[in-house]
Coordinates of N, CA, C and O in Angstrom, one line a residue:
M1 N 15.4 3.8 -11.5 CA 13.4 4.5 -11.7 C 14.5 5.8 -10.2 O 14.8 6.0 -9.3
A2 N 13.3 6.6 -10.5 CA 13.9 8.2 -9.8 C 12.3 8.1 -8.5 O 11.6 7.1 -9.2
G3 N 12.3 8.1 -8.0 CA 11.0 8.7 -6.7 C 10.8 9.8 -7.1 O 10.1 10.6 -8.2
W4 N 9.2 10.4 -6.5 CA 8.7 11.5 -6.7 C 9.1 12.8 -6.0 O 9.5 12.2 -5.4
T5 N 8.9 13.6 -7.0 CA 9.2 15.0 -6.5 C 8.2 15.6 -5.6 O 6.9 15.2 -4.9
E6 N 8.7 16.7 -4.3 CA 7.9 17.2 -3.1 C 6.6 17.7 -4.5 O 5.3 17.9 -3.8
G7 N 6.7 17.8 -5.3 CA 5.7 19.0 -5.9 C 4.5 17.7 -6.2 O 3.7 18.0 -6.4
E8 N 5.0 16.4 -6.5 CA 4.2 15.8 -7.5 C 3.4 15.2 -6.5 O 2.9 14.7 -6.7
L9 N 4.2 15.3 -5.2 CA 3.3 14.9 -4.2 C 2.1 15.3 -3.4 O 1.1 14.6 -2.7
S10 N 2.9 16.7 -3.5 CA 2.2 17.7 -3.3 C 0.5 17.6 -3.5 O -0.3 17.6 -3.0
R11 N 0.7 18.1 -5.1 CA -0.8 17.7 -6.1 C -1.4 16.1 -5.6 O -2.5 16.4 -6.0
I12 N -0.4 15.2 -5.8 CA -1.3 13.8 -5.3 C -2.2 13.8 -4.3 O -3.1 13.8 -4.4
G13 N -1.7 14.1 -3.5 CA -2.3 14.1 -1.9 C -3.2 15.7 -1.8 O -4.0 14.7 -1.6
G14 N -3.4 16.3 -3.1 CA -3.7 17.0 -1.7 C -5.4 16.7 -3.6 O -6.5 17.4 -3.2
A15 N -5.4 16.1 -4.7 CA -6.0 15.7 -5.5 C -7.5 14.6 -4.8 O -6.6 13.8 -4.1
E16 N -8.3 14.4 -5.0 CA -9.3 13.9 -4.4 C -8.9 12.7 -5.1 O -9.1 11.7 -4.2
L17 N -8.9 12.1 -6.1 CA -9.5 10.8 -7.1 C -7.6 10.8 -8.0 O -6.9 11.9 -8.7
M18 N -7.6 9.6 -8.5 CA -6.8 9.6 -9.1 C -7.8 8.0 -9.6 O -7.7 7.9 -10.5
H19 N -7.0 8.6 -10.6 CA -7.3 7.3 -12.6 C -5.6 7.0 -13.0 O -4.5 7.5 -13.1
L20 N -6.2 6.1 -12.8 CA -4.6 4.0 -12.9 C -5.4 3.7 -14.5 O -5.9 3.5 -14.1
A21 N -4.0 3.1 -14.9 CA -4.9 2.4 -15.8 C -3.4 0.7 -15.8 O -2.1 2.1 -15.7
S22 N -3.3 0.2 -15.9 CA -2.1 -0.8 -16.7 C -2.0 -1.0 -17.5 O -2.7 -0.8 -18.4
R23 N -1.1 -1.4 -17.8 CA -0.3 -1.7 -19.1 C -1.1 -3.1 -19.7 O -0.6 -4.0 -18.9
R24 N -1.1 -3.8 -20.4 CA -1.2 -4.7 -21.7 C -0.6 -4.8 -22.0 O 1.0 -5.1 -22.5
P25 N 0.0 -6.9 -22.2 CA 1.4 -7.6 -22.1 C 1.4 -6.5 -23.5 O 2.6 -5.9 -24.0
D26 N 1.2 -6.2 -24.9 CA 1.9 -5.6 -25.8 C 1.6 -4.5 -25.5 O 2.7 -3.1 -27.0
G27 N 2.4 -3.5 -24.3 CA 2.7 -2.5 -24.1 C 1.5 -1.5 -23.8 O 1.7 -0.3 -23.5
T28 N 0.3 -1.7 -24.6 CA -0.2 -0.3 -24.5 C -0.9 -0.5 -23.0 O -0.4 -1.3 -22.6
L29 N -1.3 1.1 -23.2 CA -2.6 1.0 -22.2 C -3.3 0.8 -21.6 O -4.3 1.2 -22.8
R30 N -4.4 -0.1 -20.9 CA -6.2 0.2 -20.8 C -6.7 0.6 -20.8 O -5.8 2.8 -19.8
P31 N -8.1 1.2 -20.6 CA -8.6 2.0 -20.3 C -8.0 2.8 -18.7 O -8.0 2.1 -18.0
Y32 N -8.0 4.0 -17.9 CA -7.8 4.5 -17.1 C -9.1 3.6 -15.9 O -10.8 4.4 -16.3
V33 N -9.5 4.4 -14.8 CA -10.1 3.5 -13.0 C -9.3 4.8 -12.5 O -8.8 5.1 -12.2
T34 N -10.9 5.5 -12.7 CA -11.0 6.9 -10.9 C -10.8 5.9 -9.9 O -11.7 4.7 -9.7
M35 N -10.4 6.5 -9.4 CA -10.5 5.4 -7.4 C -9.3 6.3 -6.3 O -9.0 7.6 -7.0
W36 N -9.5 6.1 -4.8 CA -9.1 6.9 -3.9 C -7.3 6.7 -4.2 O -7.6 5.1 -4.4
D37 N -6.6 7.5 -3.5 CA -5.8 7.2 -3.1 C -5.0 8.1 -2.1 O -5.5 8.6 -1.8
V38 N -4.2 7.8 -1.6 CA -3.1 8.2 -0.9 C -1.4 8.2 -0.4 O -1.4 7.9 -1.0
R39 N -1.5 9.4 0.1 CA 0.1 9.6 0.2 C 0.1 9.4 1.6 O 0.0 10.0 3.3
V40 N 1.8 9.0 1.5 CA 2.2 8.8 2.8 C 3.7 9.1 3.5 O 4.3 8.6 2.2
G41 N 4.1 10.0 3.9 CA 5.9 10.2 3.2 C 5.4 10.4 2.4 O 5.3 10.8 1.0
D42 N 6.7 10.0 1.6 CA 7.5 9.8 -0.1 C 6.8 8.7 -0.9 O 6.8 8.5 -2.1
G43 N 5.3 8.5 -0.4 CA 5.3 7.4 -0.4 C 3.9 7.0 -1.7 O 2.4 8.2 -0.8
V44 N 2.8 6.8 -2.6 CA 1.4 6.9 -2.8 C 1.2 5.3 -2.9 O 1.7 4.9 -3.6
Y45 N -0.5 5.2 -2.2 CA -0.7 4.1 -2.9 C -1.8 4.1 -2.8 O -2.4 4.8 -2.8
V46 N -2.5 2.8 -3.4 CA -4.1 2.5 -4.0 C -4.1 1.0 -3.7 O -3.5 0.4 -3.3
R47 N -6.0 1.3 -2.9 CA -5.9 -0.1 -2.3 C -7.1 -1.0 -3.5 O -7.9 0.4 -3.3
S48 N -7.0 -1.5 -3.3 CA -8.8 -2.4 -4.4 C -9.3 -2.5 -3.2 O -9.9 -3.4 -2.3
A49 N -10.7 -1.6 -3.6 CA -12.1 -2.2 -2.6 C -12.3 -3.6 -3.1 O -12.5 -3.2 -4.5
Y50 N -13.2 -4.2 -2.2 CA -14.8 -4.6 -3.1 C -13.3 -5.6 -3.0 O -13.5 -7.3 -4.1
G51 N -11.8 -6.2 -2.7 CA -11.7 -7.2 -2.3 C -10.3 -7.7 -4.0 O -10.6 -7.3 -4.6
P52 N -9.6 -8.3 -3.2 CA -9.0 -9.5 -4.1 C -8.8 -9.3 -6.1 O -8.4 -9.7 -7.1
H53 N -10.0 -9.4 -6.2 CA -11.3 -9.6 -7.8 C -11.8 -8.8 -8.0 O -11.4 -8.8 -9.7
N54 N -11.5 -7.6 -8.4 CA -11.4 -6.0 -8.7 C -10.1 -6.4 -9.8 O -10.1 -5.9 -10.0
G55 N -11.3 -5.8 -10.4 CA -10.6 -5.7 -12.3 C -9.8 -5.4 -12.4 O -8.1 -5.4 -12.9
W56 N -9.0 -3.7 -12.4 CA -7.8 -2.2 -11.7 C -7.4 -4.4 -11.5 O -6.0 -3.9 -12.1
Y57 N -7.3 -4.2 -9.8 CA -6.5 -4.7 -9.8 C -5.0 -6.0 -9.7 O -4.2 -6.3 -9.3
V58 N -6.5 -6.7 -10.6 CA -5.9 -7.5 -11.0 C -4.9 -8.0 -12.5 O -4.1 -8.7 -12.1
R59 N -6.0 -6.8 -12.6 CA -4.8 -6.3 -14.3 C -3.7 -6.0 -13.7 O -2.7 -6.1 -14.5
A60 N -3.7 -4.5 -12.6 CA -2.2 -4.4 -12.1 C -1.7 -4.9 -11.5 O -0.1 -5.1 -12.5
K61 N -1.9 -5.9 -10.9 CA -1.0 -6.9 -10.0 C 0.2 -8.3 -11.4 O 0.8 -8.5 -11.2
A62 N -1.2 -7.8 -12.4 CA -0.1 -9.2 -13.8 C 0.6 -8.8 -14.4 O 1.9 -8.6 -15.4
S63 N 0.1 -7.2 -14.5 CA 1.3 -6.7 -15.3 C 2.2 -5.7 -14.9 O 2.8 -5.6 -15.2
G64 N 2.4 -5.6 -13.7 CA 3.4 -4.9 -13.0 C 3.5 -2.9 -12.9 O 4.2 -3.1 -12.1
E65 N 2.8 -2.9 -14.1 CA 3.3 -1.3 -14.3 C 1.6 -0.6 -15.1 O 0.5 -1.6 -15.0
G66 N 2.1 0.7 -15.0 CA 1.1 1.5 -15.4 C 1.4 2.6 -15.4 O 2.3 3.1 -15.5
R67 N 0.0 3.1 -16.1 CA 0.1 5.0 -15.6 C -0.5 5.8 -14.6 O -1.9 5.0 -14.8
I68 N -0.3 6.8 -13.7 CA -2.1 7.1 -13.2 C -1.4 9.4 -14.0 O -0.8 9.5 -14.6
R69 N -2.1 8.9 -13.1 CA -3.4 10.9 -13.6 C -3.8 11.7 -12.3 O -4.9 10.9 -12.0
S70 N -2.9 12.2 -11.5 CA -3.3 12.6 -10.4 C -3.5 13.7 -10.5 O -1.5 15.0 -10.2
G71 N -3.5 16.0 -10.7 CA -3.7 17.0 -9.0 C -3.0 17.4 -11.0 O -1.5 18.4 -10.1
G72 N -3.0 17.1 -11.7 CA -2.3 17.3 -12.6 C -0.4 16.4 -12.6 O -0.1 16.8 -14.1
V73 N -0.7 15.8 -12.3 CA 0.3 15.2 -11.9 C 0.0 13.5 -13.2 O -0.8 12.9 -13.1
E74 N 0.8 13.6 -14.1 CA 1.6 12.1 -15.0 C 2.2 11.3 -14.9 O 3.7 11.7 -15.6
R75 N 2.5 10.0 -14.7 CA 3.6 9.3 -14.7 C 3.1 8.3 -15.2 O 2.9 7.1 -14.6
D76 N 4.4 7.2 -15.8 CA 4.7 5.6 -15.6 C 4.9 5.5 -14.0 O 5.6 5.9 -13.1
V77 N 3.9 4.4 -13.6 CA 4.5 3.9 -12.5 C 5.0 2.3 -12.4 O 4.3 1.7 -13.6
V78 N 5.4 1.2 -10.8 CA 5.4 0.3 -11.4 C 4.8 0.3 -10.1 O 4.4 1.0 -9.4
F79 N 3.9 -1.2 -9.9 CA 2.6 -1.5 -8.9 C 3.7 -2.5 -8.2 O 3.8 -3.8 -8.7
E80 N 3.7 -2.1 -7.3 CA 4.0 -3.2 -6.4 C 3.5 -2.6 -4.4 O 3.2 -2.4 -4.4
D81 N 3.6 -4.2 -4.4 CA 2.9 -4.3 -2.8 C 3.6 -3.5 -2.1 O 4.5 -3.8 -1.3
A82 N 2.1 -3.6 -0.7 CA 2.7 -2.0 0.2 C 3.3 -3.2 1.0 O 3.1 -4.1 1.8
A83 N 5.2 -2.8 1.6 CA 5.4 -3.1 3.5 C 4.4 -3.3 4.3 O 2.8 -2.7 4.7
P84 N 3.8 -4.3 4.9 CA 3.0 -4.3 5.8 C 2.9 -3.8 7.2 O 1.8 -2.8 8.1
D85 N 3.9 -3.6 7.8 CA 4.0 -2.5 8.8 C 4.2 -0.7 8.2 O 3.6 -0.3 9.1
E86 N 3.1 -0.9 7.4 CA 2.7 1.1 6.6 C 1.8 0.8 6.5 O 0.9 1.1 6.3
A87 N 1.0 -0.3 6.2 CA -1.4 -0.4 6.4 C -1.4 0.3 7.8 O -2.2 1.2 7.5
E88 N -1.0 0.2 8.8 CA -1.4 1.0 10.2 C -1.1 2.6 9.4 O -2.4 3.6 9.8
A89 N -0.3 3.4 8.7 CA -0.6 4.8 8.3 C -0.8 4.8 7.5 O -1.7 6.4 6.7
I90 N -0.9 4.2 5.7 CA -1.9 4.4 5.4 C -3.2 3.9 5.7 O -4.5 5.0 4.7
T91 N -4.0 3.0 6.6 CA -5.6 3.3 6.7 C -6.4 5.0 7.5 O -6.8 4.7 7.0
A92 N -4.6 4.9 8.3 CA -5.0 6.6 8.7 C -5.2 7.8 7.6 O -5.6 8.3 7.5
A93 N -4.7 7.2 6.8 CA -4.4 8.9 5.3 C -5.0 8.4 5.0 O -5.9 9.6 5.1
Y94 N -6.0 7.1 4.5 CA -7.6 7.4 4.4 C -8.3 7.9 4.8 O -9.0 8.3 4.2
H95 N -8.5 7.6 5.8 CA -9.6 7.9 7.0 C -9.4 9.8 6.3 O -11.0 10.0 7.4
A96 N -8.5 10.0 6.9 CA -8.1 12.0 7.4 C -8.5 12.6 5.6 O -9.1 13.4 5.0
K97 N -8.5 11.7 4.9 CA -9.1 12.0 3.5 C -9.9 11.1 3.3 O -10.7 12.4 2.3
Y98 N -10.3 10.5 3.3 CA -11.4 10.7 3.1 C -13.4 10.3 4.3 O -13.8 9.6 2.9
D99 N -13.0 10.2 4.8 CA -14.2 10.0 6.0 C -15.5 11.1 5.4 O -16.4 10.7 6.0
Q100 N -14.8 11.9 5.0 CA -16.6 12.6 4.7 C -17.0 12.2 3.8 O -18.2 12.7 3.8
F101 N -16.8 11.5 3.1 CA -17.8 10.3 2.7 C -19.1 9.1 2.5 O -19.1 8.7 2.2
G102 N -18.4 8.9 4.2 CA -19.2 7.9 5.3 C -19.0 6.6 5.7 O -17.7 6.3 4.9
P103 N -19.0 5.9 6.7 CA -18.4 4.9 6.9 C -18.2 3.7 6.6 O -16.9 3.0 5.1
A104 N -18.9 3.4 4.8 CA -19.3 2.5 4.6 C -18.9 2.4 3.8 O -18.0 1.7 3.0
I105 N -18.7 3.2 2.4 CA -17.4 3.5 0.8 C -15.5 3.7 2.0 O -15.0 2.6 1.8
V106 N -16.3 4.8 2.8 CA -14.4 4.6 3.2 C -14.2 3.1 3.8 O -12.5 2.7 3.6
G107 N -15.0 2.4 4.3 CA -14.7 0.9 4.8 C -13.6 -0.1 3.5 O -13.8 -1.4 4.3
T108 N -14.6 0.6 2.3 CA -13.7 -1.1 1.6 C -12.5 -0.3 1.9 O -11.2 -1.5 0.5
V109 N -11.9 0.8 1.5 CA -11.1 0.9 1.6 C -9.7 1.0 2.8 O -8.1 0.7 3.3
T110 N -10.7 0.7 3.6 CA -9.5 0.8 5.2 C -10.0 -0.5 6.2 O -9.2 -0.2 7.2
G111 N -10.5 -2.1 5.8 CA -11.2 -2.1 6.9 C -9.5 -3.8 6.5 O -8.2 -4.1 5.1
S112 N -9.1 -4.6 7.7 CA -7.9 -5.3 7.3 C -8.1 -6.4 6.4 O -6.8 -6.6 5.8
D113 N -9.2 -6.5 5.2 CA -8.7 -7.0 4.0 C -8.0 -6.2 3.3 O -7.3 -6.8 2.0
A114 N -8.9 -5.2 3.6 CA -8.0 -3.7 2.4 C -6.5 -3.6 2.0 O -6.3 -3.8 1.8
E115 N -5.8 -3.7 4.6 CA -4.2 -4.0 3.7 C -4.0 -4.8 3.2 O -2.6 -3.8 2.6
A116 N -4.1 -6.0 3.0 CA -3.9 -7.0 2.2 C -3.3 -7.1 0.7 O -3.0 -7.0 -0.4
L117 N -4.1 -5.0 0.0 CA -4.8 -4.9 -1.0 C -4.1 -3.5 -2.0 O -4.7 -3.3 -2.1
T118 N -3.2 -3.7 -1.0 CA -2.4 -2.3 -1.1 C -0.8 -1.4 -2.1 O -0.6 -3.1 -1.5
L119 N -2.0 -1.2 -2.8 CA -0.3 -1.5 -4.0 C 0.2 0.2 -4.2 O 0.1 0.7 -3.6
R120 N 1.4 0.0 -3.9 CA 2.7 1.3 -3.9 C 3.0 1.3 -5.4 O 3.2 1.3 -6.0
L121 N 2.8 2.3 -5.8 CA 3.6 2.9 -6.1 C 4.1 3.7 -6.5 O 4.4 5.4 -5.6
V122 N 5.6 2.8 -8.1 CA 6.9 3.9 -7.5 C 6.7 4.2 -9.1 O 6.8 3.6 -10.1
P123 N 7.4 5.6 -8.7 CA 8.1 6.5 -10.4 C 9.2 6.0 -11.1 O 9.5 5.5 -10.7
V124 N 8.6 6.5 -12.8 CA 9.6 5.6 -13.3 C 10.0 6.3 -14.3 O 9.4 7.8 -14.6
D125 N 11.5 6.6 -13.8 CA 12.5 7.6 -15.1 C 10.9 7.7 -16.6 O 10.7 6.8 -17.5
G126 N 10.9 8.6 -17.0 CA 11.0 8.6 -18.9 C 9.9 9.6 -18.8 O 9.6 11.0 -19.2

């Protein structure tokens, strides 16, 4: 697996929205879902708003891989659980990027429940 380039990280980090699709068992992509994402250091992260039963999250966890589109970047990715020690920095990044939308909606991805539902998006060569 390759890492993100600095250019990709800048474009993804600067984009307001990400489009994420998980893979079906036959390898095809499911429809893209629009969501918020954050960059922290050399990592890109997404969180499940509204709990662990959110459809995209369930499918991403089950497949373990998919594809993202954000800021002009399109890459295949592997979905990994974020390390617990990254939670505080990821929460801070969500606040910095999205607080303009108000506490009710930002709270869906910044509460303690959301921290456990954080996926790191690891780019795949190809």
